[in-house]
Amino acid sequence: MSQNHQENALPRCPGCEEPLEQGDLFCGACGYDLSAVPEPPRDRPTVAIATPGAAAAPGVRRDGPGASGDFELAAPGAAPDPRAVPEPPRAPAPAPAAGGKVCVACRAGRVDGDGYCENCGHAQPRERDHMEQELGAVAAVSDRGLRHHRNEDSFAVSTTALPDGSAAVVAIVCDGVSSASRPDEASAAAASAANESLLASLPRGTHPQQAMHEAIVAAADSVNRLAQEPGGPERDPHRHQNAPACTLVGAVMASGLLVVGWVGDSRVYWVPEDRSTAPARLTEDDSWAAQMVATGLMNEAEAYADERAHAITGWLGADAYELEPHTASFKPDRPGVVVVCTDGLWNYAESAAEMAAAVPEDAYARPLHGAQVLVGHALDGGGHDNVTVALLPFAVSPQGGA
């Protein structure tokens, strides 16, 4: 290496620009105090500003041998570096289609048919994850819960007019059997079919208890048909095994009567508006535990402590042993709230007294709020299952209704 190259490589004095020897504290030519010259910070790269005409590409980081790790910013009019590879332009996020769902995460992308955002990939909440409906005289809330990946419950609430012009109020709640195939479809089909059957028969003057029986049969037929549809075990000689299945419970208020019907272990409770009066459970489970108690083989505490307690003995589905709709009719003599629910709720308020304690005091006047509170009660308790509840405030007619 020549002396000239060595001098060019040496640092120079800020005062006189003469070369400095490594480790000098003072300039030998002018005496400049070199200890007063601050060193550039070493914890982050410096930024060099190129002068006009310098070959530097804007925003390009130098890599490779001899690279300092610094970013060079070109001044206006600087020629671009022909060696620099510009970053490809980023495609804008796809705009949601007209009427399409907007991603709840990025608020920009479209949601595809599988429920995922095409822009950020975020899974979207399903429509059935949480559902609420209120029709004044009846309200219902359904929630996926905290442990299940989907909501397999379904409900239908409606009102119609009887031949005499008085109102009839309907609530149907169904719980898909998780061990069966397509339980969410089964519960939706059953709730819809039962509701439609009641709305067709009640205005014709069919007695509410008979109408409830017919509605359960119609619901069972709709679930049975799922086993025959494409996508189900069609033409399979074993198609009735593990067929779509669900439970059903319903209530109808009409002409001062309260009629309930059920198959399975979903329940109806009666909670008087006057809490000094005893509440009651109005249904009996189609379950192993209930069967043990009914036959006298176990008491209730023993039966429900058994791991087989919640195994159901009755359901709607092509693989059901025999359809046995249960119906019962009541004529309350005082106002109250009818609670129609799946086991996702009553597992956290099993007895009538526990359910009455969970129902808020203003549920008679605010049924939707009451249903929301009850779903919250189950979620606070652990939310191990889907949770669905419908509340029907029962008003006694001015004639007494007794």
Short mmCIF file of C-alpha atoms in Angstrom, two decimals:
data_model
loop_
_atom_site.label_atom_id
_atom_site.label_comp_id
_atom_site.label_asym_id
_atom_site.label_seq_id
_atom_site.Cartn_x
_atom_site.Cartn_y
_atom_site.Cartn_z
CA MET A 1 0.00 0.00 0.00
CA SER A 2 1.44 3.46 -0.93
CA GLN A 3 1.98 6.24 1.60
CA ASN A 4 -0.73 8.28 -0.16
CA HIS A 5 -3.28 5.50 0.34
CA GLN A 6 -2.20 5.17 3.97
CA GLU A 7 -2.74 8.89 4.58
CA ASN A 8 -6.14 8.78 2.89
CA ALA A 9 -7.10 5.92 5.14
CA LEU A 10 -6.08 7.80 8.33
CA PRO A 11 -8.58 10.05 10.14
CA ARG A 12 -8.07 13.82 9.71
CA CYS A 13 -8.05 16.64 12.24
CA PRO A 14 -11.32 18.63 12.31
CA GLY A 15 -9.24 21.82 12.77
CA CYS A 16 -6.56 21.64 10.08
CA GLU A 17 -7.50 18.54 8.03
CA GLU A 18 -4.03 17.05 8.59
CA PRO A 19 -3.80 13.25 8.96
CA LEU A 20 -3.88 11.94 12.52
CA GLU A 21 -2.09 8.96 13.98
CA GLN A 22 -4.17 6.27 15.60
CA GLY A 23 -4.65 7.04 19.31
CA ASP A 24 -3.64 10.75 19.16
CA LEU A 25 -5.29 12.92 21.81
CA PHE A 26 -4.10 16.19 20.24
CA CYS A 27 -3.41 17.16 16.65
CA GLY A 28 0.40 17.30 16.07
CA ALA A 29 -0.02 20.10 13.51
CA CYS A 30 -2.41 22.53 15.21
CA GLY A 31 -2.86 21.15 18.74
CA TYR A 32 -6.65 20.54 18.33
CA ASP A 33 -8.12 18.73 21.36
CA LEU A 34 -9.41 15.52 19.79
CA SER A 35 -11.10 14.38 23.01
CA ALA A 36 -13.77 17.05 22.46
CA VAL A 37 -14.91 15.45 19.18
CA PRO A 38 -17.96 13.24 19.91
CA GLU A 39 -18.13 9.84 18.29
CA PRO A 40 -21.25 8.91 16.37
CA PRO A 41 -23.62 6.65 18.31
CA ARG A 42 -22.93 2.95 17.83
CA ASP A 43 -26.31 1.53 18.85
CA ARG A 44 -28.13 2.42 15.63
CA PRO A 45 -27.09 3.12 12.02
CA THR A 46 -26.51 6.68 10.92
CA VAL A 47 -28.44 8.17 8.03
CA ALA A 48 -26.42 9.65 5.18
CA ILE A 49 -28.00 12.35 3.04
CA ALA A 50 -26.75 12.19 -0.55
CA THR A 51 -25.85 15.39 -2.35
CA PRO A 52 -27.45 16.28 -5.70
CA GLY A 53 -26.19 14.02 -8.42
CA ALA A 54 -25.03 11.30 -6.03
CA ALA A 55 -25.90 7.76 -7.12
CA ALA A 56 -28.21 6.57 -4.38
CA ALA A 57 -31.59 4.93 -4.52
CA PRO A 58 -34.28 6.24 -2.17
CA GLY A 59 -35.09 3.94 0.71
CA VAL A 60 -32.74 1.15 -0.42
CA ARG A 61 -30.62 -0.57 2.17
CA ARG A 62 -27.11 -1.56 1.13
CA ASP A 63 -26.19 -5.14 1.82
CA GLY A 64 -23.11 -7.21 1.04
CA PRO A 65 -19.36 -6.72 1.61
CA GLY A 66 -18.44 -3.24 2.72
CA ALA A 67 -22.01 -2.30 3.56
CA SER A 68 -22.35 -0.04 6.56
CA GLY A 69 -25.92 -0.98 7.37
CA ASP A 70 -26.96 2.67 6.85
CA PHE A 71 -29.92 3.90 4.84
CA GLU A 72 -29.13 6.51 2.17
CA LEU A 73 -31.78 9.06 1.34
CA ALA A 74 -31.45 10.73 -2.04
CA ALA A 75 -31.84 14.47 -2.32
CA PRO A 76 -34.22 15.93 -4.94
CA GLY A 77 -32.90 15.40 -8.43
CA ALA A 78 -30.57 12.55 -7.47
CA ALA A 79 -30.11 9.90 -10.10
CA PRO A 80 -31.46 6.48 -9.10
CA ASP A 81 -28.99 3.69 -8.48
CA PRO A 82 -29.25 1.36 -11.48
CA ARG A 83 -28.19 -1.57 -9.25
CA ALA A 84 -31.02 -1.03 -6.81
CA VAL A 85 -34.01 -3.40 -7.00
CA PRO A 86 -37.17 -1.46 -6.18
CA GLU A 87 -39.73 -3.04 -3.90
CA PRO A 88 -42.78 -4.29 -5.79
CA PRO A 89 -45.86 -2.17 -5.21
CA ARG A 90 -48.20 -3.60 -2.61
CA ALA A 91 -51.62 -4.55 -3.89
CA PRO A 92 -54.39 -2.70 -2.08
CA ALA A 93 -56.67 -4.74 0.15
CA PRO A 94 -59.65 -6.00 -1.85
CA ALA A 95 -62.69 -3.87 -1.31
CA PRO A 96 -65.71 -5.70 0.11
CA ALA A 97 -68.26 -6.64 -2.51
CA ALA A 98 -71.48 -4.71 -2.51
CA GLY A 99 -73.64 -6.21 0.19
CA GLY A 100 -70.83 -8.57 1.25
CA LYS A 101 -69.63 -9.11 4.80
CA VAL A 102 -66.77 -6.95 6.06
CA CYS A 103 -64.00 -8.59 8.06
CA VAL A 104 -64.35 -7.90 11.78
CA ALA A 105 -60.53 -7.78 12.13
CA CYS A 106 -59.18 -5.64 9.27
CA ARG A 107 -62.50 -4.05 8.19
CA ALA A 108 -61.22 -4.16 4.61
CA GLY A 109 -61.37 -7.64 3.18
CA ARG A 110 -64.19 -9.74 1.85
CA VAL A 111 -65.36 -12.80 3.77
CA ASP A 112 -65.35 -15.98 1.70
CA GLY A 113 -67.85 -18.80 1.78
CA ASP A 114 -65.92 -20.64 4.49
CA GLY A 115 -66.05 -17.66 6.85
CA TYR A 116 -62.48 -16.39 6.44
CA CYS A 117 -61.29 -12.93 5.39
CA GLU A 118 -59.68 -12.94 1.93
CA ASN A 119 -57.41 -10.07 2.99
CA CYS A 120 -56.06 -11.01 6.43
CA GLY A 121 -57.30 -14.59 6.82
CA HIS A 122 -59.13 -13.91 10.08
CA ALA A 123 -61.93 -16.38 10.89
CA GLN A 124 -65.23 -14.56 11.16
CA PRO A 125 -67.89 -15.15 13.80
CA ARG A 126 -70.60 -17.43 12.46
CA GLU A 127 -74.11 -16.08 12.32
CA ARG A 128 -75.28 -18.75 14.73
CA ASP A 129 -72.53 -18.12 17.28
CA HIS A 130 -74.85 -15.67 19.00
CA MET A 131 -78.49 -15.05 18.09
CA GLU A 132 -81.19 -12.93 19.69
CA GLN A 133 -84.82 -12.30 18.81
CA GLU A 134 -87.65 -10.46 20.54
CA LEU A 135 -91.31 -10.28 19.52
CA GLY A 136 -92.70 -8.36 22.48
CA ALA A 137 -94.48 -11.30 24.10
CA VAL A 138 -91.53 -13.66 23.70
CA ALA A 139 -87.75 -13.38 23.42
CA ALA A 140 -84.92 -15.84 22.87
CA VAL A 141 -81.12 -15.84 23.00
CA SER A 142 -78.73 -18.54 21.80
CA ASP A 143 -74.94 -18.60 22.24
CA ARG A 144 -72.17 -20.96 21.15
CA GLY A 145 -70.73 -21.05 24.66
CA LEU A 146 -67.06 -21.07 25.61
CA ARG A 147 -65.98 -24.61 24.74
CA HIS A 148 -67.77 -25.61 21.52
CA HIS A 149 -66.44 -24.60 18.09
CA ARG A 150 -69.97 -24.03 16.75
CA ASN A 151 -73.52 -23.51 17.96
CA GLU A 152 -75.60 -26.65 17.49
CA ASP A 153 -78.69 -25.19 19.20
CA SER A 154 -81.52 -23.50 17.37
CA PHE A 155 -84.77 -21.76 18.25
CA ALA A 156 -87.90 -20.30 16.71
CA VAL A 157 -90.26 -17.79 18.31
CA SER A 158 -93.47 -16.45 16.80
CA THR A 159 -96.94 -15.12 17.43
CA THR A 160 -100.19 -15.78 15.61
CA ALA A 161 -103.92 -15.24 16.03
CA LEU A 162 -106.47 -17.84 17.06
CA PRO A 163 -109.91 -18.01 15.36
CA ASP A 164 -111.41 -15.80 18.08
CA GLY A 165 -108.79 -13.11 17.40
CA SER A 166 -106.81 -13.68 20.58
CA ALA A 167 -103.06 -14.10 20.42
CA ALA A 168 -101.04 -17.28 20.62
CA VAL A 169 -97.35 -17.17 21.45
CA VAL A 170 -94.91 -19.90 20.41
CA ALA A 171 -91.35 -20.77 21.47
CA ILE A 172 -89.40 -23.78 20.18
CA VAL A 173 -85.88 -24.66 21.36
CA CYS A 174 -83.78 -27.48 19.89
CA ASP A 175 -80.41 -28.91 20.89
CA GLY A 176 -78.35 -30.82 18.32
CA VAL A 177 -76.94 -34.15 19.48
CA SER A 178 -73.20 -33.57 19.21
CA SER A 179 -72.33 -37.25 18.76
CA ALA A 180 -74.59 -37.41 15.68
CA SER A 181 -73.78 -36.15 12.21
CA ARG A 182 -74.81 -32.59 11.23
CA PRO A 183 -76.39 -31.75 14.60
CA ASP A 184 -76.58 -28.05 13.78
CA GLU A 185 -78.66 -28.80 10.69
CA ALA A 186 -80.91 -31.14 12.66
CA SER A 187 -81.75 -28.54 15.31
CA ALA A 188 -82.39 -25.84 12.72
CA ALA A 189 -84.67 -28.10 10.66
CA ALA A 190 -86.62 -29.24 13.72
CA ALA A 191 -87.16 -25.75 15.14
CA SER A 192 -88.32 -24.40 11.79
CA ALA A 193 -90.66 -27.33 11.06
CA ALA A 194 -92.27 -27.27 14.52
CA ASN A 195 -92.81 -23.53 14.38
CA GLU A 196 -94.34 -23.67 10.89
CA SER A 197 -96.64 -26.51 11.95
CA LEU A 198 -97.94 -24.53 14.94
CA LEU A 199 -98.45 -21.40 12.87
CA ALA A 200 -100.52 -23.45 10.43
CA SER A 201 -102.64 -25.38 12.95
CA LEU A 202 -103.36 -22.87 15.71
CA PRO A 203 -105.21 -20.34 13.48
CA ARG A 204 -107.41 -23.21 12.25
CA GLY A 205 -108.65 -23.80 15.78
CA THR A 206 -106.62 -26.94 16.57
CA HIS A 207 -106.36 -27.38 20.32
CA PRO A 208 -102.91 -26.16 21.43
CA GLN A 209 -101.98 -29.51 22.98
CA GLN A 210 -102.88 -31.41 19.80
CA ALA A 211 -101.11 -28.75 17.75
CA MET A 212 -97.96 -29.25 19.85
CA HIS A 213 -98.07 -33.02 19.29
CA GLU A 214 -98.39 -32.50 15.53
CA ALA A 215 -95.56 -29.99 15.58
CA ILE A 216 -93.20 -32.49 17.21
CA VAL A 217 -94.10 -35.11 14.62
CA ALA A 218 -93.45 -32.58 11.84
CA ALA A 219 -90.08 -31.71 13.40
CA ALA A 220 -89.14 -35.40 13.58
CA ASP A 221 -90.02 -35.87 9.90
CA SER A 222 -87.83 -32.90 8.92
CA VAL A 223 -84.84 -34.33 10.81
CA ASN A 224 -85.41 -37.81 9.35
CA ARG A 225 -85.29 -36.35 5.83
CA LEU A 226 -81.78 -35.03 6.48
CA ALA A 227 -80.55 -38.64 6.50
CA GLN A 228 -81.82 -39.03 2.93
CA GLU A 229 -80.37 -35.83 1.48
CA PRO A 230 -77.17 -35.65 -0.61
CA GLY A 231 -74.34 -35.12 1.81
CA GLY A 232 -76.01 -37.43 4.28
CA PRO A 233 -75.63 -41.23 4.36
CA GLU A 234 -77.81 -41.63 1.25
CA ARG A 235 -78.29 -45.21 -0.04
CA ASP A 236 -76.13 -46.44 2.81
CA PRO A 237 -77.69 -49.58 4.35
CA HIS A 238 -76.47 -48.27 7.72
CA ARG A 239 -77.72 -44.71 7.15
CA HIS A 240 -79.84 -44.76 10.28
CA GLN A 241 -76.72 -45.18 12.41
CA ASN A 242 -75.39 -41.83 13.63
CA ALA A 243 -78.05 -39.97 11.62
CA PRO A 244 -78.64 -36.24 12.25
CA ALA A 245 -80.41 -35.86 15.59
CA CYS A 246 -81.59 -33.29 18.12
CA THR A 247 -83.85 -32.74 21.10
CA LEU A 248 -86.88 -30.44 21.09
CA VAL A 249 -88.84 -28.55 23.70
CA GLY A 250 -91.59 -26.03 23.08
CA ALA A 251 -94.24 -23.91 24.75
CA VAL A 252 -97.46 -22.36 23.50
CA MET A 253 -99.50 -19.74 25.36
CA ALA A 254 -103.04 -19.56 24.03
CA SER A 255 -106.52 -18.92 25.50
CA GLY A 256 -105.20 -18.81 29.06
CA LEU A 257 -103.44 -22.17 28.64
CA LEU A 258 -99.78 -23.00 28.81
CA VAL A 259 -98.99 -26.06 26.71
CA VAL A 260 -95.54 -27.65 26.68
CA GLY A 261 -94.13 -30.45 24.54
CA TRP A 262 -90.76 -32.16 24.38
CA VAL A 263 -88.56 -35.05 23.28
CA GLY A 264 -85.15 -35.29 24.95
CA ASP A 265 -83.66 -33.45 27.89
CA SER A 266 -84.32 -29.78 27.12
CA ARG A 267 -86.68 -28.28 29.70
CA VAL A 268 -89.46 -25.84 30.58
CA TYR A 269 -89.61 -24.06 33.96
CA TRP A 270 -92.37 -21.93 35.47
CA VAL A 271 -91.21 -18.92 37.50
CA PRO A 272 -94.06 -16.89 39.09
CA GLU A 273 -93.74 -13.12 38.99
CA ASP A 274 -94.43 -13.18 42.71
CA ARG A 275 -91.25 -14.85 43.91
CA SER A 276 -92.88 -15.82 47.20
CA THR A 277 -94.74 -18.49 45.22
CA ALA A 278 -92.87 -21.72 44.45
CA PRO A 279 -91.47 -22.21 40.93
CA ALA A 280 -91.81 -25.52 39.10
CA ARG A 281 -90.23 -27.63 36.42
CA LEU A 282 -92.85 -28.61 33.83
CA THR A 283 -91.00 -31.32 31.83
CA GLU A 284 -89.38 -34.67 32.59
CA ASP A 285 -86.12 -35.56 30.85
CA ASP A 286 -85.78 -38.40 28.39
CA SER A 287 -82.49 -39.38 29.97
CA TRP A 288 -80.72 -42.23 31.71
CA ALA A 289 -80.86 -40.45 35.07
CA ALA A 290 -84.59 -39.75 34.82
CA GLN A 291 -85.19 -43.37 33.86
CA MET A 292 -83.25 -44.60 36.89
CA VAL A 293 -85.28 -42.35 39.18
CA ALA A 294 -88.61 -43.29 37.56
CA THR A 295 -87.95 -47.01 37.99
CA GLY A 296 -86.82 -46.54 41.59
CA LEU A 297 -83.33 -47.91 40.95
CA MET A 298 -81.67 -44.71 42.17
CA ASN A 299 -82.64 -41.55 43.95
CA GLU A 300 -82.27 -38.27 42.10
CA ALA A 301 -78.97 -37.31 43.74
CA GLU A 302 -77.39 -40.68 42.90
CA ALA A 303 -78.69 -40.73 39.35
CA TYR A 304 -77.53 -37.25 38.40
CA ALA A 305 -74.12 -37.84 39.99
CA ASP A 306 -73.53 -40.77 37.65
CA GLU A 307 -71.43 -40.17 34.52
CA ARG A 308 -74.29 -41.61 32.43
CA ALA A 309 -76.80 -39.12 33.82
CA HIS A 310 -77.12 -36.98 30.68
CA ALA A 311 -77.29 -39.83 28.18
CA ILE A 312 -80.60 -39.19 26.41
CA THR A 313 -83.15 -41.94 25.80
CA GLY A 314 -85.35 -39.96 23.43
CA TRP A 315 -84.51 -37.71 20.47
CA LEU A 316 -85.58 -36.72 16.97
CA GLY A 317 -83.70 -38.54 14.22
CA ALA A 318 -83.77 -41.47 11.83
CA ASP A 319 -81.93 -43.63 14.36
CA ALA A 320 -84.39 -42.96 17.21
CA TYR A 321 -85.93 -46.12 18.62
CA GLU A 322 -89.47 -44.80 18.63
CA LEU A 323 -90.91 -41.31 18.57
CA GLU A 324 -92.82 -40.58 21.79
CA PRO A 325 -93.79 -36.89 21.93
CA HIS A 326 -94.61 -35.69 25.44
CA THR A 327 -97.17 -32.93 25.92
CA ALA A 328 -98.75 -31.35 28.99
CA SER A 329 -101.23 -28.53 29.56
CA PHE A 330 -101.35 -26.07 32.46
CA LYS A 331 -103.63 -23.18 33.42
CA PRO A 332 -101.66 -20.80 35.68
CA ASP A 333 -103.73 -18.66 38.01
CA ARG A 334 -101.11 -15.92 38.34
CA PRO A 335 -98.63 -14.13 36.08
CA GLY A 336 -95.17 -15.55 35.62
CA VAL A 337 -92.35 -16.28 33.22
CA VAL A 338 -92.04 -19.47 31.20
CA VAL A 339 -88.39 -20.52 30.71
CA VAL A 340 -87.74 -22.80 27.71
CA CYS A 341 -84.10 -23.92 27.57
CA THR A 342 -81.44 -26.43 26.61
CA ASP A 343 -79.23 -28.23 29.09
CA GLY A 344 -76.52 -25.67 28.33
CA LEU A 345 -78.47 -23.43 30.73
CA TRP A 346 -80.10 -25.77 33.19
CA ASN A 347 -76.80 -27.51 33.92
CA TYR A 348 -76.00 -24.29 35.81
CA ALA A 349 -79.47 -23.93 37.40
CA GLU A 350 -80.88 -27.43 37.60
CA SER A 351 -83.63 -27.25 40.19
CA ALA A 352 -86.68 -25.03 39.84
CA ALA A 353 -85.50 -22.95 42.79
CA GLU A 354 -82.06 -22.45 41.23
CA MET A 355 -83.59 -21.44 37.92
CA ALA A 356 -85.93 -18.97 39.64
CA ALA A 357 -82.96 -17.46 41.45
CA ALA A 358 -81.13 -17.01 38.13
CA VAL A 359 -84.08 -15.35 36.38
CA PRO A 360 -83.85 -11.57 36.98
CA GLU A 361 -86.70 -9.88 38.84
CA ASP A 362 -87.67 -7.78 35.82
CA ALA A 363 -87.80 -10.69 33.35
CA TYR A 364 -91.60 -10.48 33.16
CA ALA A 365 -91.40 -6.90 31.86
CA ARG A 366 -88.10 -7.32 29.96
CA PRO A 367 -87.93 -10.84 28.52
CA LEU A 368 -85.03 -10.19 26.15
CA HIS A 369 -82.92 -8.78 28.95
CA GLY A 370 -83.91 -11.73 31.10
CA ALA A 371 -82.81 -14.18 28.42
CA GLN A 372 -79.50 -12.34 28.04
CA VAL A 373 -78.92 -12.52 31.79
CA LEU A 374 -79.62 -16.27 31.82
CA VAL A 375 -77.20 -16.93 28.97
CA GLY A 376 -74.63 -14.86 30.85
CA HIS A 377 -75.27 -16.96 33.94
CA ALA A 378 -74.33 -20.10 32.00
CA LEU A 379 -71.25 -18.48 30.46
CA ASP A 380 -70.10 -17.24 33.85
CA GLY A 381 -70.53 -20.77 35.15
CA GLY A 382 -68.14 -22.14 32.52
CA GLY A 383 -70.15 -22.20 29.27
CA HIS A 384 -69.27 -25.85 28.62
CA ASP A 385 -72.15 -26.27 26.15
CA ASN A 386 -74.18 -24.25 23.69
CA VAL A 387 -76.74 -22.18 25.58
CA THR A 388 -80.26 -21.36 24.38
CA VAL A 389 -83.23 -19.95 26.28
CA ALA A 390 -86.59 -18.45 25.40
CA LEU A 391 -88.68 -16.45 27.88
CA LEU A 392 -92.46 -16.06 27.59
CA PRO A 393 -94.17 -13.72 30.08
CA PHE A 394 -97.51 -15.30 30.95
CA ALA A 395 -100.32 -12.87 31.73
CA VAL A 396 -103.55 -14.00 33.39
CA SER A 397 -106.66 -12.87 31.54
CA PRO A 398 -108.94 -10.29 33.18
CA GLN A 399 -111.58 -12.99 33.62
CA GLY A 400 -109.24 -14.78 35.98
CA GLY A 401 -108.06 -17.54 33.70
CA ALA A 402 -108.67 -20.12 36.42
#
